[in-house]
C-alpha positions as a printed NumPy array, in Angstrom:
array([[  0.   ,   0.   ,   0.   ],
       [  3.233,   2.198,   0.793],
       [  4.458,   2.247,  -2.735],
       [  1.248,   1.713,  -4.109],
       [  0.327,   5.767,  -2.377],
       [  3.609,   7.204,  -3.74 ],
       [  1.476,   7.469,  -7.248],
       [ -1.668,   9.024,  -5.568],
       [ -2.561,  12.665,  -6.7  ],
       [ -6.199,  12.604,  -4.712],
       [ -7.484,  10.291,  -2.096],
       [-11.131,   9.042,  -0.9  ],
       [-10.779,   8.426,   3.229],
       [-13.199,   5.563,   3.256],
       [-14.325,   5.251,   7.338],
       [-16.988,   2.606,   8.538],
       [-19.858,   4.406,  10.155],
       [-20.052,   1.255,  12.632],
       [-16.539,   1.789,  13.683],
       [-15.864,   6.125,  13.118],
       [-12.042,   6.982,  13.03 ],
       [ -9.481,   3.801,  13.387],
       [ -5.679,   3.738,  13.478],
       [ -5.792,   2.804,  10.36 ],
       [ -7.557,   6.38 ,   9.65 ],
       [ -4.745,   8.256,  11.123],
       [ -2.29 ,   6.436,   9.31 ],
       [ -3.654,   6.841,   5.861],
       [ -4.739,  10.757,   6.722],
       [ -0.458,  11.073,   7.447],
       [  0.499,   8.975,   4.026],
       [ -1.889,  11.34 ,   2.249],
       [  0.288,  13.797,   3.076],
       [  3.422,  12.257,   2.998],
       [  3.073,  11.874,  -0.757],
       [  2.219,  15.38 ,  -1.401],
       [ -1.515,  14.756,  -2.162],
       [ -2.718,  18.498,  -2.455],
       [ -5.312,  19.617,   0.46 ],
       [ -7.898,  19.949,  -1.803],
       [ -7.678,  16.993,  -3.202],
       [ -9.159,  14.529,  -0.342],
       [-13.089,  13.803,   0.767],
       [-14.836,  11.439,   2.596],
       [-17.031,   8.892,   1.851],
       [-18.425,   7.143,   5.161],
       [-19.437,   4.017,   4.245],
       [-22.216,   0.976,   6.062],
       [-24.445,   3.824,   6.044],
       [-27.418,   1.143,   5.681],
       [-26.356,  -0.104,   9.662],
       [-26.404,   3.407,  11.285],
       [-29.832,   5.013,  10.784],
       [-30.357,   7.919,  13.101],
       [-29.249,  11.105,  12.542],
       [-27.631,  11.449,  16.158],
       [-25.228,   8.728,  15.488],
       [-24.04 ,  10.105,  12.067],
       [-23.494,  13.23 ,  13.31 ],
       [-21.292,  12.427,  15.882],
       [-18.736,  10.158,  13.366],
       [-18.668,  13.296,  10.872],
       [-17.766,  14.972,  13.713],
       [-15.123,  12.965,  14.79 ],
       [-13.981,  12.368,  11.294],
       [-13.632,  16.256,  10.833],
       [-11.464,  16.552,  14.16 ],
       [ -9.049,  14.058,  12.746],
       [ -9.165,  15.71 ,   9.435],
       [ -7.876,  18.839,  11.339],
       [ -5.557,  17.245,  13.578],
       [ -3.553,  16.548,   9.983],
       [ -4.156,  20.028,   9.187],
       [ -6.593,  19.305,   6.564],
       [ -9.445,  21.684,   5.874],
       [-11.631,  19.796,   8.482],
       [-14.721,  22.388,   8.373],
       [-15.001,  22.314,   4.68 ],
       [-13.704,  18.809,   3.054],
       [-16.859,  16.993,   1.65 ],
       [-18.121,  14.056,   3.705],
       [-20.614,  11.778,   1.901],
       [-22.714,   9.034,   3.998],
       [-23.444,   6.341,   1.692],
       [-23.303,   2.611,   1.492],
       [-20.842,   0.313,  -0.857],
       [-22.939,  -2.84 ,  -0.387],
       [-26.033,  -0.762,  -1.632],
       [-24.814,   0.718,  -4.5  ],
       [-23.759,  -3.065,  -5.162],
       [-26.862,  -4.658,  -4.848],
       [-29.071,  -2.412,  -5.89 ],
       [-30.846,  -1.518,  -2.648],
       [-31.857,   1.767,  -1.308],
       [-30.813,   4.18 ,  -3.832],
       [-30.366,   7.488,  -1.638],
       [-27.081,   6.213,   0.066],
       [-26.242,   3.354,  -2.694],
       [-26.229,   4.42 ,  -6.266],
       [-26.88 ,   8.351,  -5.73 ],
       [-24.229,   8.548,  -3.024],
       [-21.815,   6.693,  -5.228],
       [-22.656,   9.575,  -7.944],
       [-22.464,  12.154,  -5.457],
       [-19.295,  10.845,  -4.662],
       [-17.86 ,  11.152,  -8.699],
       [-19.593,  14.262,  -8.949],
       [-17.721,  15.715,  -5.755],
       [-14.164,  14.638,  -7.278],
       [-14.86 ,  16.031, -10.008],
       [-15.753,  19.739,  -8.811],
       [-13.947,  19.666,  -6.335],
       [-10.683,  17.905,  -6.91 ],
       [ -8.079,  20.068,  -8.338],
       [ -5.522,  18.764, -11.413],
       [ -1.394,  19.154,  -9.949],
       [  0.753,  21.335, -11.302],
       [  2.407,  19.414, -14.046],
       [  6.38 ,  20.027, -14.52 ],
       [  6.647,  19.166, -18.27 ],
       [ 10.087,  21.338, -18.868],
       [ 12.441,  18.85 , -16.358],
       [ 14.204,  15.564, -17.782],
       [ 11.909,  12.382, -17.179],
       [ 11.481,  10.559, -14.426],
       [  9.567,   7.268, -14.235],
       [  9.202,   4.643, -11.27 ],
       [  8.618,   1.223, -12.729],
       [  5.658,  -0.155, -10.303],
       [  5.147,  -3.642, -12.135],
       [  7.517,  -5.21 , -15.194],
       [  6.096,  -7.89 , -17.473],
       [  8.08 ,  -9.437, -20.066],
       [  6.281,  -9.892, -23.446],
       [  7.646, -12.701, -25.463],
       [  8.397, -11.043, -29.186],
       [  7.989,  -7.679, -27.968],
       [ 10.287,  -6.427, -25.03 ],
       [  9.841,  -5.334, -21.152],
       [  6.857,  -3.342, -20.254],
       [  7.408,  -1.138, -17.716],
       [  3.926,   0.219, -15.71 ],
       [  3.341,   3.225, -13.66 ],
       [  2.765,   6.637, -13.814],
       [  5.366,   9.368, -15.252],
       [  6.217,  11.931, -12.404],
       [  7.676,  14.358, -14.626],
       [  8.712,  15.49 , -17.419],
       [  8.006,  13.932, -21.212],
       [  8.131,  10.34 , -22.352],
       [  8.413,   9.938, -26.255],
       [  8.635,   6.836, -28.356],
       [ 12.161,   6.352, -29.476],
       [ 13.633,   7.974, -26.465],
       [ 16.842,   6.444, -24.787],
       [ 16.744,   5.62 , -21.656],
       [ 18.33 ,   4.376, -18.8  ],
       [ 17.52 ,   2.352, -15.929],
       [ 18.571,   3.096, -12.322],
       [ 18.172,   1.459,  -8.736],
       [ 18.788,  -1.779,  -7.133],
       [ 22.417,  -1.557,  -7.623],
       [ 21.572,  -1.261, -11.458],
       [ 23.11 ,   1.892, -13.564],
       [ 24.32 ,   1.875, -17.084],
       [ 21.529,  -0.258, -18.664],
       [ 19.877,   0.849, -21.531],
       [ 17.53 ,   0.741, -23.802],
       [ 14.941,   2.654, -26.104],
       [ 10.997,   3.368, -25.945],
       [  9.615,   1.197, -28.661],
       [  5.72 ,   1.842, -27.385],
       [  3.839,   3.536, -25.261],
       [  0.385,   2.802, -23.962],
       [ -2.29 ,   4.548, -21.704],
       [ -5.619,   2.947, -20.592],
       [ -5.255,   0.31 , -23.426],
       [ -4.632,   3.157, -26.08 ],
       [ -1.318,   4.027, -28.088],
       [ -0.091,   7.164, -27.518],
       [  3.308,   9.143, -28.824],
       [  3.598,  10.885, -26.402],
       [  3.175,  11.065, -22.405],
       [  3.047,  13.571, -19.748],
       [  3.472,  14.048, -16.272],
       [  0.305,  12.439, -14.295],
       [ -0.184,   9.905, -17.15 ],
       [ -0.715,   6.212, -16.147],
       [  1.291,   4.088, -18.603],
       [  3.041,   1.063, -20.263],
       [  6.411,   1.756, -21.571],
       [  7.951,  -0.802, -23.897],
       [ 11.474,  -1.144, -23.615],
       [ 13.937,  -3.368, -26.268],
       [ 17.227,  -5.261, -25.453],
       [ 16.544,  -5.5  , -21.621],
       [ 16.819,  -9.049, -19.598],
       [ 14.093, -10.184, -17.019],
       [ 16.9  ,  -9.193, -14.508],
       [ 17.898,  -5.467, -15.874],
       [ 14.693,  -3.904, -14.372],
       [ 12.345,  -4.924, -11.446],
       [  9.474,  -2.552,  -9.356],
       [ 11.632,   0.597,  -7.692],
       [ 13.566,   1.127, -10.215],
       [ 13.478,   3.865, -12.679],
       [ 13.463,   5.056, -15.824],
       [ 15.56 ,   7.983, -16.566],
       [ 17.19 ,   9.747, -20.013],
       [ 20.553,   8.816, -21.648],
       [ 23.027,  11.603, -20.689],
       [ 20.968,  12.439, -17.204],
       [ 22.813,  13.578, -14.178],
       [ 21.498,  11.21 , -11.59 ],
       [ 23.895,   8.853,  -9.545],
       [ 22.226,   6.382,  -7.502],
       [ 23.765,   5.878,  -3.703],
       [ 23.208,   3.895,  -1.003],
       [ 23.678,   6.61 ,   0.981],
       [ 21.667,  10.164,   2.295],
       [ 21.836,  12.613,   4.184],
       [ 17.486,  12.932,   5.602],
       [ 15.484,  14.788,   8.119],
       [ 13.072,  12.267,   9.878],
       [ 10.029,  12.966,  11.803],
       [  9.373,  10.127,  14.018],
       [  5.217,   9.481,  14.887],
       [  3.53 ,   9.54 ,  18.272],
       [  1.694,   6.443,  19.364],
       [ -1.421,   8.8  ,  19.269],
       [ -0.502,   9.391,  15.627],
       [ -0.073,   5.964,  14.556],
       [  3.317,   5.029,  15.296],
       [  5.329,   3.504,  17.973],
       [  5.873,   3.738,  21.905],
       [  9.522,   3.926,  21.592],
       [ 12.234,   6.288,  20.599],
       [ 14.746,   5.281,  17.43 ],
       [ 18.201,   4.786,  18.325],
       [ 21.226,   5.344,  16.428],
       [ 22.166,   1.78 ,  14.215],
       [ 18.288,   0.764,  14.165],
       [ 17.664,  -1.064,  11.262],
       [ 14.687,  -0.405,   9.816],
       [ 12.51 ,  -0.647,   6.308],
       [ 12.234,   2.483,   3.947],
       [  9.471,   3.531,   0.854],
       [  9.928,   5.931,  -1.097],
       [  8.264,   6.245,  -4.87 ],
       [  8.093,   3.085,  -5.668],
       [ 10.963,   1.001,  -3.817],
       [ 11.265,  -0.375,  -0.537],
       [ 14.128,  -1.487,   0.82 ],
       [ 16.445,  -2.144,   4.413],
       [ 18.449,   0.688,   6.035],
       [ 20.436,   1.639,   8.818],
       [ 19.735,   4.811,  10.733],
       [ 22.371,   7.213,  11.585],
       [ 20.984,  10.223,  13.661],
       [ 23.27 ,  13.157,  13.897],
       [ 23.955,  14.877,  17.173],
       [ 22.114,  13.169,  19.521],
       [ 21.193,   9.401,  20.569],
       [ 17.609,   9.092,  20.32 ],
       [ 15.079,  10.255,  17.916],
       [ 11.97 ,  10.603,  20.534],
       [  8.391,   9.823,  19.141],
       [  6.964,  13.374,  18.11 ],
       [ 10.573,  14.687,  17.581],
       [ 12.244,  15.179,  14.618],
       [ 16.142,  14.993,  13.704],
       [ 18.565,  15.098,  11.02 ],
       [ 19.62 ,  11.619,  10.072],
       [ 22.128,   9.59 ,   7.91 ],
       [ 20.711,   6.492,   6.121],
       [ 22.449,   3.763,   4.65 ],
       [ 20.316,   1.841,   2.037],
       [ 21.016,  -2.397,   1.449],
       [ 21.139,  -1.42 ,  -2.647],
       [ 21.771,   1.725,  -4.39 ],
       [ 19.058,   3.526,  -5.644],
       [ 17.575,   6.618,  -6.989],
       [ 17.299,   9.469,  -4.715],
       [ 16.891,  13.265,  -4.946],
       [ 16.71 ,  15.884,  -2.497],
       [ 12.938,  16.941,  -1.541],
       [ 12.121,  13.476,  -2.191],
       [  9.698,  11.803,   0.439],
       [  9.686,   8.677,   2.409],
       [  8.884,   6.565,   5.274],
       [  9.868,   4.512,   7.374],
       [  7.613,   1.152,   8.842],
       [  8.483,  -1.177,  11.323],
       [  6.006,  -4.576,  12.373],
       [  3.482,  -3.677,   9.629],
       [  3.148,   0.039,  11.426],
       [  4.389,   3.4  ,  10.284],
       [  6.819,   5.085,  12.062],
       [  8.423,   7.592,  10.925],
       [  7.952,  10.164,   7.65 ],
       [ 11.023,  12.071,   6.178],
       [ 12.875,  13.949,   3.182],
       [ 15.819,  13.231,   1.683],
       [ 18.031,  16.912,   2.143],
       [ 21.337,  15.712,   0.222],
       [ 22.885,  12.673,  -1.858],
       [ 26.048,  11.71 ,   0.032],
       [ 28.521,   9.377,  -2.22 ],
       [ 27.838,   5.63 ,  -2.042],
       [ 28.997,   3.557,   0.773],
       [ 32.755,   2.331,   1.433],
       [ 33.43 ,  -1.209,   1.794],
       [ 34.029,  -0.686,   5.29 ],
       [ 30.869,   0.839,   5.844],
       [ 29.141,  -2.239,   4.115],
       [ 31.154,  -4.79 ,   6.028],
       [ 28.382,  -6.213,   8.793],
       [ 31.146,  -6.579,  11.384],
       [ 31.692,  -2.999,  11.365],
       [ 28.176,  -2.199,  12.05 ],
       [ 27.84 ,  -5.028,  14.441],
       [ 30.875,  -3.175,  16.62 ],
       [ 29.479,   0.317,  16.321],
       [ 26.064,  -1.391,  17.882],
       [ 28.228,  -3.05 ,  20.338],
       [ 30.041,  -0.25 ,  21.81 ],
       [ 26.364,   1.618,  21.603],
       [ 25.571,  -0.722,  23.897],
       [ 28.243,  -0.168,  26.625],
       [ 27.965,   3.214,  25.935],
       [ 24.379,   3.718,  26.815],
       [ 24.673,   1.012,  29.615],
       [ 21.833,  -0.135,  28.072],
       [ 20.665,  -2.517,  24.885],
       [ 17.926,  -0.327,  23.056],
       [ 18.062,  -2.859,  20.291],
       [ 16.131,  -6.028,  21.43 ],
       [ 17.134,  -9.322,  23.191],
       [ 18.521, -11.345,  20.11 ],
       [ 20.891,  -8.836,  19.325],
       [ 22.048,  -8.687,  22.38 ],
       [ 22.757, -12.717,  22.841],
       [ 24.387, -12.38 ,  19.543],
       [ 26.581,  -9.252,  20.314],
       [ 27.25 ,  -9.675,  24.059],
       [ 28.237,  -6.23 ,  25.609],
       [ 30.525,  -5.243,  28.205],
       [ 28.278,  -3.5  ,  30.651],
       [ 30.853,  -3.142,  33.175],
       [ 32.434,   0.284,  32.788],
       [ 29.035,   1.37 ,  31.526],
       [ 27.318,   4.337,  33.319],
       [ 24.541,   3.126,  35.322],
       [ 20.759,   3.977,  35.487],
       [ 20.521,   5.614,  32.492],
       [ 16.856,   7.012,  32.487],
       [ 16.544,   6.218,  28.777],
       [ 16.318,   2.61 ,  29.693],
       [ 12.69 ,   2.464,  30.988],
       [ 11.578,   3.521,  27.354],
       [ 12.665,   0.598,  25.878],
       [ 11.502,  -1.738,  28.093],
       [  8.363,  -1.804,  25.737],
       [ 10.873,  -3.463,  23.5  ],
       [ 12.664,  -5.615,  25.424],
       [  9.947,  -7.715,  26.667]])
């Protein structure tokens, strides 16, 4: 769903009137804006309708769904909230909150729903969401085109995943089953690409132009917001050397977290931090991610600079494995989990003692 969001330029915030606002609510509301999705461009469509009849009820879960609105700092007074029911609409049943409220729904999009600036003058950029390989033809690459223009019989070059210096030319292009020459930003398509392998190009990588100026690293330089439990995210702060999973456009990948000047990123803080990606792959300043650990989000960020790729030495597991280690005695404390420290077996003994930061891990530890 991560990657999925990082092609999103509106969203519907679908909320059970049986259940009002979930966690799941809150943590779709903060992806919303993670990937940019313009203000405007979100309503609400507050669905099993048919199982909460009186007025009372419904009033209170619009109400509630408009305080969480504005705790994202959406337009909570004014974004459109439509009571209507999916199974209705489906069956045929009870046409003022099935079919009309489904039409109501289109009609709202459309009025209200604003099209993105498009930035047609940049070089391309394209992040390959699914490949297929067409026997006869080539590679199709699908997703949509973030910038710039794709023509047929441009060169190209694929980036990300450790993969630079392939290439290859636009053969076709294709949009909602139709061939097009020519493609711009916003545009959901199917790029067909000659002379590439099954292994040359896989979802999170991208497409890019011959000649571009584009390095991929496994390395950045990031400022990281880290969520409050209230918001979604976790009960306990991020240390420095957590290993954690990163999205961003359409990739997804391990990383190590470096923060920079301090120990602990504290849920509802924010920091500048250092991370160091398993592959090399396309990054850019301004470019958005986040971070999710056990199937929860818990942390949002920006890439600020590319740094150069890693050295061997910073690749080498051991290294990391001492840097944890002398965390560890450091602290006085393991903030990393109980397996890790079996496998890495600190030296507690000149360690200071008491720290206070060890009662917020505890969480973790047990």
């Amino acid at each position: 769903m991560i990657t999925g969001a990082a092609q999103m330029e509106g969203a519907i915030l679908v909320v059970a009137a049986t259940d009002g606002a979930m966690p799941q609510t809150r943590e779709h509301l903060l992806l919303t804006k993670q990937v940019g999705i313009p203000k405007e461009n979100i309503c609400v469509f507050i669905n099993k309708a048919d199982e909460v009849t009186d007025k009372e009820t419904r009033e209170l879960v619009e109400m509630e769904i408009r305080e969480v609105l504005s705790q994202y700092q959406f337009d909570g007074d004014n974004i459109p909230v439509i009571f209507g029911s999916a199974l209705c609409a489906l069956e045929g049943k009870m046409p003022e909150i099935g079919e009309q409220a489904v039409k109501q729904l289109l009609d709202t999009m459309d009025e209200k729903f604003i099209i993105p600036n498009r930035n047609t003058t940049t070089e391309p950029l394209f992040p390959a969401e699914h490949v297929y390989q067409i026997k006869g033809r080539g590679t199709v690459i699908t997703g949509k085109l973030e910038r710039g223009v794709l023509k047929k019989g441009d060169k190209v070059e694929i980036l990300g995943y450790d993969k630079e210096g392939i290439k290859s030319v636009i053969t076709g292009l294709e949009s909602f089953h139709k061939t097009v020459d020519q493609a711009e930003p916003g545009d959901q398509l199917g790029v067909l690409l000659r002379g590439l392998g099954p292994k040359d190009v896989r979802r999170g990588t991208v497409l890019v132009p011959q000649g571009h100026n584009h390095k991929a690293t496994d390395k950045a330089k990031a400022q990281l917001y880290v969520l409050k439990h209230e918001e979604g995210g976790g009960k306990t702060p991020l240390a420095n050397y957590f290993s954690e999973h990163v999205f961003s456009l359409t990739w997804d990948i391990g990383a190590v977290i470096k923060i920079t000047g301090k120990d602990f990123i504290m849920p509802g803080e924010a920091a500048e931090v250092e991370l160091r990606l398993v592959n090399k792959m396309f990054i850019e300043p301004q470019q958005r991610f986040t971070i999710r650990k056990d199937q929860k989000t818990i942390g949002t960020g920006v890439f600020t600079e590319v740094l150069p790729s890693m050295t061997e030495d910073e690749k080498d597991k051991r290294v990391l494995k001492k840097a944890m280690k002398a965390e560890m005695e450091r602290l006085g404390f393991n903030p990393y989990g109980e397996m890790v420290e079996k496998r890495l077996k600190p030296d507690y003994s000149n360690a200071p003692k008491d720290n206070p930061m060890a009662k917020e891990f505890q969480g973790e530890q047990a």
